[in-house]
XYZ file of C-alpha atoms in Angstrom:
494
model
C 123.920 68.980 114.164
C 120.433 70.178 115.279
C 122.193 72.580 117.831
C 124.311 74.364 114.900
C 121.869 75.004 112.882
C 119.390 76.710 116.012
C 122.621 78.385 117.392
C 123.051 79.695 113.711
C 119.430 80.576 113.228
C 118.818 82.351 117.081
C 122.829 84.388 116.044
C 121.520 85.554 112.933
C 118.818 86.951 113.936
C 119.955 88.276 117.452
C 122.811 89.997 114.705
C 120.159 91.328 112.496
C 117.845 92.558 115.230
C 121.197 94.547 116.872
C 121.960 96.219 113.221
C 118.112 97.119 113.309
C 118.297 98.694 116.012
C 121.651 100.303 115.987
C 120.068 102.152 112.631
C 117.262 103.550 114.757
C 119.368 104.840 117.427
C 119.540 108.771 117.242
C 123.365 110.077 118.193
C 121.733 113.414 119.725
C 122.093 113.876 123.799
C 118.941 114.197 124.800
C 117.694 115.794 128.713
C 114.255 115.506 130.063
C 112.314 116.477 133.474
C 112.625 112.509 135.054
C 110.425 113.804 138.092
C 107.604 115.415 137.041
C 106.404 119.095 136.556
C 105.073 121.135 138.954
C 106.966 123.029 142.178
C 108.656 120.303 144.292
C 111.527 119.673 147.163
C 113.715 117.893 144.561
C 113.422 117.818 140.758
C 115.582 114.755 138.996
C 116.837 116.010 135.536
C 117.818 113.073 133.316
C 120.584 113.508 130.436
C 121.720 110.938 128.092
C 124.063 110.316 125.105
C 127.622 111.097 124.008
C 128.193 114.591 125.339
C 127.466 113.538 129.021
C 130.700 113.852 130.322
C 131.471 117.193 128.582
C 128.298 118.677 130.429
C 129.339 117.401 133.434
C 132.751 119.170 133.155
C 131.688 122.535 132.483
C 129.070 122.229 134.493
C 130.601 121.268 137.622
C 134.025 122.173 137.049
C 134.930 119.670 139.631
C 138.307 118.949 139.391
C 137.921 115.198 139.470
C 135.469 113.093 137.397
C 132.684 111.403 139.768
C 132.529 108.257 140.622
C 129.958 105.879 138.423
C 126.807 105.336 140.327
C 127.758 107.319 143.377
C 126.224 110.681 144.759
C 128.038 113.538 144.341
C 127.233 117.335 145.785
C 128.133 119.288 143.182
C 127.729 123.153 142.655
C 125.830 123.376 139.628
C 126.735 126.481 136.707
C 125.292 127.706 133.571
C 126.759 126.735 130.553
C 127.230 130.042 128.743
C 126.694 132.539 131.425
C 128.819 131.354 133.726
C 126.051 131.877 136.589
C 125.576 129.395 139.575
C 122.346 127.729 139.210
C 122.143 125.561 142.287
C 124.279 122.912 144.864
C 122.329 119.669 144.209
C 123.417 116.107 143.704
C 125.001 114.364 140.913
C 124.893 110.894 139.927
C 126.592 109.708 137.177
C 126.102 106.274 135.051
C 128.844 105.432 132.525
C 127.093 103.432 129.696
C 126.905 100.493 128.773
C 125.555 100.189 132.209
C 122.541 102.984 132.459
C 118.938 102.608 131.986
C 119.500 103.158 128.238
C 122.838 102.058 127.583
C 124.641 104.700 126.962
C 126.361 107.908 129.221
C 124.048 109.235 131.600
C 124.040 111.612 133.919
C 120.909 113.009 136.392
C 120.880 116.550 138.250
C 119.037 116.304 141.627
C 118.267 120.080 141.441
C 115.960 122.028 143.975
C 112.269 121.739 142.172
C 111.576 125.948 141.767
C 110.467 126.201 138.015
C 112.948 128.898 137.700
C 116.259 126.400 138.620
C 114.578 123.639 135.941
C 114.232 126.949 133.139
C 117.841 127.771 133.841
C 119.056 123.776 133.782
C 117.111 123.584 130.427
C 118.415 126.721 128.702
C 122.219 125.454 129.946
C 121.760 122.189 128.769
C 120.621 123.152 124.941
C 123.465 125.334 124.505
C 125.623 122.017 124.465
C 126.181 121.195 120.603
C 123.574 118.206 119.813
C 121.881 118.508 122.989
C 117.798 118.315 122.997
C 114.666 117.866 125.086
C 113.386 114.313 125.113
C 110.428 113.138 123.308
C 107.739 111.079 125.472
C 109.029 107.819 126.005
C 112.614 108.759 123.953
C 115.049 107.562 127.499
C 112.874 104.395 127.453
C 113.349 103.566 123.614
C 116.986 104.334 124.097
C 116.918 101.395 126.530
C 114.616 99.316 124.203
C 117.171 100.166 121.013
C 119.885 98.910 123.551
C 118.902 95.550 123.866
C 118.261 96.693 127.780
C 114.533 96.033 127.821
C 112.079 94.178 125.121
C 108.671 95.409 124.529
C 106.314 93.818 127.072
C 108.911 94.957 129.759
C 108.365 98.177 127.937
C 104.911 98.611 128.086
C 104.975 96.971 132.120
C 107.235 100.002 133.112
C 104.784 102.135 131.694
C 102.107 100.552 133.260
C 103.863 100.086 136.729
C 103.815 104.568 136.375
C 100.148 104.543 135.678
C 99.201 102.077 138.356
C 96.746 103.397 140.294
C 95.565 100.545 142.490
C 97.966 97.647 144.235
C 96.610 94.782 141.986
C 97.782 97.075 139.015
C 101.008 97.324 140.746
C 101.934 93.848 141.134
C 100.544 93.332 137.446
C 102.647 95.900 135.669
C 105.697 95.085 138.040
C 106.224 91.040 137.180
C 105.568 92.377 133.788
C 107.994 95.124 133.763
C 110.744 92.675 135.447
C 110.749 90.087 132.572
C 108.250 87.537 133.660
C 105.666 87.898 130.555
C 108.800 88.000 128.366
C 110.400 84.806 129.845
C 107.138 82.762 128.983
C 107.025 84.429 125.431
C 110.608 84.361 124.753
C 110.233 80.651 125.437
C 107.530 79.875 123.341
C 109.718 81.499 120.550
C 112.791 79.607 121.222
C 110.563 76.405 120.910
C 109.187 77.828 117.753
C 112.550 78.367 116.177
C 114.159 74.992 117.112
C 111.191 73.397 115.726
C 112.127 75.175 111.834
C 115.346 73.786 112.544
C 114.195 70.366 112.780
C 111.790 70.705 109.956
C 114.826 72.222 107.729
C 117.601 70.038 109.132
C 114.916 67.010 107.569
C 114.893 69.117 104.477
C 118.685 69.392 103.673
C 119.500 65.893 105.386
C 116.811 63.364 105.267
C 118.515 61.997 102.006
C 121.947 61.416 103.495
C 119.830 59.245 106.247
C 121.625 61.347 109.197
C 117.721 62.965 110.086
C 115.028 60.520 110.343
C 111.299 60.992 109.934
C 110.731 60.852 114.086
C 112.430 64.733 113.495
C 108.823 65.487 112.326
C 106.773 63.730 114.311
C 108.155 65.148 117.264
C 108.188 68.523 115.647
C 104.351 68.104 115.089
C 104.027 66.838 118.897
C 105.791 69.901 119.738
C 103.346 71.901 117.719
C 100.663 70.434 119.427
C 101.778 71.537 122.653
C 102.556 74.971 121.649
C 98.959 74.981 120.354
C 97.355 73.590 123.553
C 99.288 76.550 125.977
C 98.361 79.335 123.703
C 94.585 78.265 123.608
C 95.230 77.971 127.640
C 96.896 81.581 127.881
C 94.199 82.896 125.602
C 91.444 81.473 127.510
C 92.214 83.698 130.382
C 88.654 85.685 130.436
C 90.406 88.935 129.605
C 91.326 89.326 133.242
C 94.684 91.192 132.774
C 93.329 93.746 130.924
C 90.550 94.185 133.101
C 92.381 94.866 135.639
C 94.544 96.927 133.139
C 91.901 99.067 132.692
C 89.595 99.003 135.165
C 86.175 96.430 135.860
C 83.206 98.140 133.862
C 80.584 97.825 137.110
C 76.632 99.116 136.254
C 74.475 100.216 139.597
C 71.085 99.555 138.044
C 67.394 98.615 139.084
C 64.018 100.335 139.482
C 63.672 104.415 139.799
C 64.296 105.110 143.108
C 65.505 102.470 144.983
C 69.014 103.937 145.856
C 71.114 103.314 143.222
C 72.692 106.999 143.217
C 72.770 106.582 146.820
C 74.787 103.623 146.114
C 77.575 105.319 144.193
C 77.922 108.057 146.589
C 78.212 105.594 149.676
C 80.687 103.521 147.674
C 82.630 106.601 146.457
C 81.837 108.271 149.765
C 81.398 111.500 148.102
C 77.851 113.267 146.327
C 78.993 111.657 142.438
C 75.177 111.814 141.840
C 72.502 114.056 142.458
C 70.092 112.189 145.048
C 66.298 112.935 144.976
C 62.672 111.220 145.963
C 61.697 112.316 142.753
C 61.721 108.650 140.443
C 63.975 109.081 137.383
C 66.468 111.909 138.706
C 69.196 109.890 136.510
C 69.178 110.454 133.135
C 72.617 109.726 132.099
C 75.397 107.363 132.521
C 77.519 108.811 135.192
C 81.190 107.111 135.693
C 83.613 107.168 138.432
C 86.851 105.397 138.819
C 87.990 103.902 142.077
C 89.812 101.729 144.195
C 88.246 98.965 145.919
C 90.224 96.487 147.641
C 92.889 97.211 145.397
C 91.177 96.339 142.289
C 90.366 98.824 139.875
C 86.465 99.897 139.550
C 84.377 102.027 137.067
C 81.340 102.651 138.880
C 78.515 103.770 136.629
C 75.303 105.267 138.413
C 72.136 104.808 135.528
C 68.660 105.630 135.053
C 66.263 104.092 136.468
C 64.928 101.341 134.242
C 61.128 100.736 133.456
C 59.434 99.842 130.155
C 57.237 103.140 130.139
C 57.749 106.761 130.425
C 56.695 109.773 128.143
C 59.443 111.341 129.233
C 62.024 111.398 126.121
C 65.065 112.143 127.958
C 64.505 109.907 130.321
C 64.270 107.156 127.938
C 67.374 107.743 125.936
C 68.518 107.239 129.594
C 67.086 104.467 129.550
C 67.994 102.936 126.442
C 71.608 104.089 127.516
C 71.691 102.145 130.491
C 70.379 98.727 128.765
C 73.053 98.984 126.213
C 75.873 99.854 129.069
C 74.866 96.541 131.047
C 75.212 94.406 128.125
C 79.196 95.380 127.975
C 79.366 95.490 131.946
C 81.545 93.066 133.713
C 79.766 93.342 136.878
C 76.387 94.760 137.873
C 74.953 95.559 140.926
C 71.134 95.222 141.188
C 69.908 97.351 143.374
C 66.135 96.247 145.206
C 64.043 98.229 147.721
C 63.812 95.965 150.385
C 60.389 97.930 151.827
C 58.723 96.330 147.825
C 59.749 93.087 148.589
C 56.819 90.124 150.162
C 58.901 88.050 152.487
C 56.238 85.765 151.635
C 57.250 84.869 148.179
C 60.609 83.533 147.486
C 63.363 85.866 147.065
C 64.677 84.168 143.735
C 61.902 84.491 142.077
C 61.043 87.832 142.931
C 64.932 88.481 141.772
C 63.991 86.657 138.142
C 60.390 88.416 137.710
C 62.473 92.218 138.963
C 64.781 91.713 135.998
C 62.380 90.484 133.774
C 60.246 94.092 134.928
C 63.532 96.003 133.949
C 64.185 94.855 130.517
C 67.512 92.698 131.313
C 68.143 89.208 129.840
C 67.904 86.640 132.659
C 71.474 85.637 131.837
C 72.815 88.636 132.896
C 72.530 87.369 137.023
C 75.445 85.035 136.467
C 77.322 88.600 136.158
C 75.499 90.493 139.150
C 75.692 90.792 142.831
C 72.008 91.686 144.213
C 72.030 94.669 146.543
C 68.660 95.109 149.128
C 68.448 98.552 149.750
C 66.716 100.568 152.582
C 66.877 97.551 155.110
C 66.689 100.369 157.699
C 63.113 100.666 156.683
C 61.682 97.164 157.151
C 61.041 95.470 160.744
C 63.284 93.331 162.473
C 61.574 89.962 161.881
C 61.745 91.228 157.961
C 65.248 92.335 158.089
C 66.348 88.708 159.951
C 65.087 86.863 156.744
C 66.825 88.852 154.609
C 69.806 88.728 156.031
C 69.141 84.518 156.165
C 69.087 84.306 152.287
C 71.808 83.496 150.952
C 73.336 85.139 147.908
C 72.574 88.771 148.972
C 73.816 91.843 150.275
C 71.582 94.018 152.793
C 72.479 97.371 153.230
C 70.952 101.306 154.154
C 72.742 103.664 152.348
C 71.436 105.931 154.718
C 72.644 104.489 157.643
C 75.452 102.637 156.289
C 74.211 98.959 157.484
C 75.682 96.403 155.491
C 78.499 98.036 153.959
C 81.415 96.193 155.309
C 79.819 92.904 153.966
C 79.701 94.893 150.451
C 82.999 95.306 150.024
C 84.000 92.041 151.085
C 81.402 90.761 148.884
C 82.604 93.039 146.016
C 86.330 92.088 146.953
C 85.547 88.425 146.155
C 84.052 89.507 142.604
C 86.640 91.657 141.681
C 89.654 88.887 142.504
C 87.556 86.818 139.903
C 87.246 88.812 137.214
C 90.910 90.248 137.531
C 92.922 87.534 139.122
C 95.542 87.462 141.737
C 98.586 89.160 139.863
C 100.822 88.428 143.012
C 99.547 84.103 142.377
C 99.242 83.262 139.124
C 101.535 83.065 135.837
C 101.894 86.285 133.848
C 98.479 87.274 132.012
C 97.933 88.906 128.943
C 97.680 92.965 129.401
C 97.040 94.285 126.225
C 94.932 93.566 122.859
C 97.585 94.120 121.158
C 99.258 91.167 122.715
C 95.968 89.541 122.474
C 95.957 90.370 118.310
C 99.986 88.253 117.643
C 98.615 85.479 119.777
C 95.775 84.530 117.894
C 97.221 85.029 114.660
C 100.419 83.123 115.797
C 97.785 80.117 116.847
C 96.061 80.384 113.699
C 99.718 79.962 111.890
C 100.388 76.762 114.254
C 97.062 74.721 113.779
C 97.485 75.601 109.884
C 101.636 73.522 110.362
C 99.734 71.123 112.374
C 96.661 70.703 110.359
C 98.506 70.315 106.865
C 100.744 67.731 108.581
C 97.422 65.500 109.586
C 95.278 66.165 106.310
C 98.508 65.716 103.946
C 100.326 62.226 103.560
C 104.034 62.393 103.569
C 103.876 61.635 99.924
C 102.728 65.039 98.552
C 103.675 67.085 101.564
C 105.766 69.999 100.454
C 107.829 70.918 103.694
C 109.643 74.088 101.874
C 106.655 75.396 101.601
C 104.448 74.522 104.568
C 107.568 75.665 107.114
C 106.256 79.596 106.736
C 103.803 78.704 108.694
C 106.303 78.146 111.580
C 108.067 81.532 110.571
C 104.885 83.531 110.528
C 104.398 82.161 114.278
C 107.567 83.291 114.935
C 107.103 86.422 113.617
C 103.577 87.001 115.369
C 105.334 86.376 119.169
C 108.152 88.636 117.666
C 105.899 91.186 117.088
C 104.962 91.127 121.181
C 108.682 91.187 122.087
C 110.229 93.862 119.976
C 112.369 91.290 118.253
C 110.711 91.734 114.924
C 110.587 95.570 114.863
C 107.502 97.860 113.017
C 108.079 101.536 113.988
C 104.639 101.775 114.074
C 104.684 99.649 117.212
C 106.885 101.218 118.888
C 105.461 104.711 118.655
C 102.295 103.643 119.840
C 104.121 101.789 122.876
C 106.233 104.835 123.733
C 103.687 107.654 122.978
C 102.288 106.702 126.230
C 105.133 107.593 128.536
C 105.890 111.246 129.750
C 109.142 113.506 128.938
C 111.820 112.578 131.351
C 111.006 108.814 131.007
């Protein structure tokens, strides 16, 4: 009985989602630039819709229709003029069985901008036939039932990767793996209303007993437990989304410019012996070990100066370390007594700089200038533990940096290619907690309310809101304004 009743629930609303998005669909044939702008060997032109295979009559006028998903050299004419416009390849892809479900059909012209104007002015002449929007081929897939939305938003994050732990993020999310887990937690979600209304319509004919909700509570419970668990990730996929948020700050002077520039190996900030020649926040993106990186050079902190620019600079670079996921404290190892202990010259340094003491659990402690100490000075250094000793003069040290930095960055991003699917987005982020917030109110009311006065009609919307929330992350409960934020971020031709 209980499988009915799911089986009628999950075809209902598979049927309404498919009339949904059959009503978005636009009928227009659209083409777009698939490859990218700018002078190239080979530009890919991307058409899709209904008047595919006309185009690829009169454009060709080959005298047998290609075969699907097979390369084709084809002499390429213009629409209305009659004009050859190139010999390139053609590869056609009868829908349903494209990227977005319908006929499509992709020019591999030469890349000369003058061959894409003259494919462009061909292609508009056909009736119906229009440039893509950003992101339009990709919502035609969507609207298709090809792709949900988190495999959506993973494609377009697999083009923006920049860095190989990016990569192998956006990929497992682009191939289905975030929307497996989801999709499961959903199907789970709707077989539990089932239950709850199968005791609703049935209890009184004694064919459901009261273990139905009892186990649909244990259920909840569960559910509850691996959201808090996928929520409780430390933000790590979207840090390494969009990048680790890393401060370079100490003292004036003691090399943190010189710092940036070694890590970047290029002049990102202007290097002086004059104390306080940062008065800005300067950022730089980059790849370190795969990982993403914002490297921010600041000013020099110190609680005086009259200097008024200098201590907006200041006050600038306080309030950038308190959002910072890392921070690398930079020391001149020439100021430090190898008599004292290095810990506690570490706790009174940030104390002198205006930093919470906390803040060390989040910093990797960089001894600069180590080319300017003596050898017995330099061997004690190098013997505490905990620190990295490097010249950025000479370069000492910076091997054991990176590896050092490396081992930071895996921990505050993860290992994409290791463990289960993170969460990528805050919008993601946003459905979850609400849809926990719906389940502990279901599970809550079931503990606070005895079964006397419980009113299950009522208390089941709950359930539906959950379902609704993970829904919202999917694509299967649809709110255009969604989907235009999801697809604004994709270029022409994809």
């Amino acid at each position: 009985m209980f499988s009915v009743i799911i089986s009628s629930f999950l075809s209902f609303n598979h049927v309404k989602l498919h009339v949904m998005r059959a009503a978005n669909r636009n009928n227009s044939t659209i083409f777009g630039l698939s490859s990218g702008f700018g002078k190239c060997g080979v530009a890919v032109i991307r058409v899709s819709g209904s008047a595919c295979r006309n185009i690829i009559i009169k454009k060709t006028r080959l005298k047998t229709f290609p075969e699907p998903r097979r390369a084709l050299l084809a002499t390429i004419f213009h629409s209305t003029t009659n004009d050859m416009i190139d010999r390139s390849l053609l590869l056609w892809f009868p829908g349903p069985n494209s990227f977005t479900g319908e006929d499509t059909v992709e020019f591999h012209v030469h890349g000369g901008s003058a061959i894409i104007s003259a494919m462009y002015d061909s292609l508009s002449s056909f009736p119906d036939a229009r440039v893509a929007e950003p992101g339009e081929f990709t919502k035609r897939a969507f609207y298709a039932g090809k792709m949900d939305l988190t495999e959506v938003e993973g494609l377009a994050d697999l083009i923006h990767a920049e860095t190989e732990a990016q990569r192998r993020q956006a990929l497992r999310q682009a191939n289905g793996q975030l929307s497996f887990f989801y999709n499961g937690m959903r199907a789970r979600l709707v077989k539990a209303i089932a239950s709850v209304e199968a005791y609703i319509d049935f209890s009184e004919d004694q064919d459901v007993d009261d273990s139905v909700l009892s186990d649909t509570v244990l259920e909840v419970d569960k559910l509850i437990g691996e959201l808090r668990t996928h929520l409780n990730d430390n933000r790590r996929g979207e840090r390494l989304r969009h990048g680790v948020r890393t401060a370079i700050v100490g003292a004036p002077n003691v090399g943190k410019s010189s710092l940036i520039n070694l890590l970047s190996q290029r002049s990102v900030s202007i290097v002086t012996s004059i104390a306080g020649t940062t008065r800005d926040i300067v950022e730089s993106y980059y790849d370190i070990a795969g990982y993403p990186i914002i490297l921010a050079d600041t000013a020099g902190l110190r609680t005086a100066t009259d200097d008024v620019v200098e201590s907006e600079g200041i006050a600038r670079a306080r309030a950038y370390v308190e959002s910072a996921d890392l921070l690398l404290l930079v020391l001149d190892a020439t100021r430090i007594e190898t008599a004292h202990r290095l810990d506690v010259y570490v706790k009174n340094y940030v104390q002198a700089l205006g930093i919470r003491e906390e803040m060390l659990s989040r910093a990797l402690i960089v001894l600069n200038k180590c080319d300017l100490v003596d050898s017995a000075t330099l061997q004690l250094l190098k013997a505490s533990a905990g620190f990295c000793v490097v010249s950025c003069e000479s370069k000492a040290g910076l091997p054991e940096l990176l590896e050092r930095l490396r081992t930071r960055l895996e921990h505050l991003c993860g290992n994409p290619a290791m463990e289960s699917p993170t969460i990528s987005q805050e919008r993601h982020r946003n459905h979850l907690k609400q849809c926990l917030t719906h389940l502990e109110l279901f599970r809550d009311y079931f503990n606070e309310t005895s079964s006397s006065n419980r009113d299950l009609a009522i208390v089941t919307h709950h359930l539906r809101n959950a379902v609704r929330c993970i829904g919202k992350i999917t694509g299967s409960v649809e709110t255009e304004e969604i989907l235009d934020v999801v697809f604004s971020t994709f270029c022409i031709g994809k």
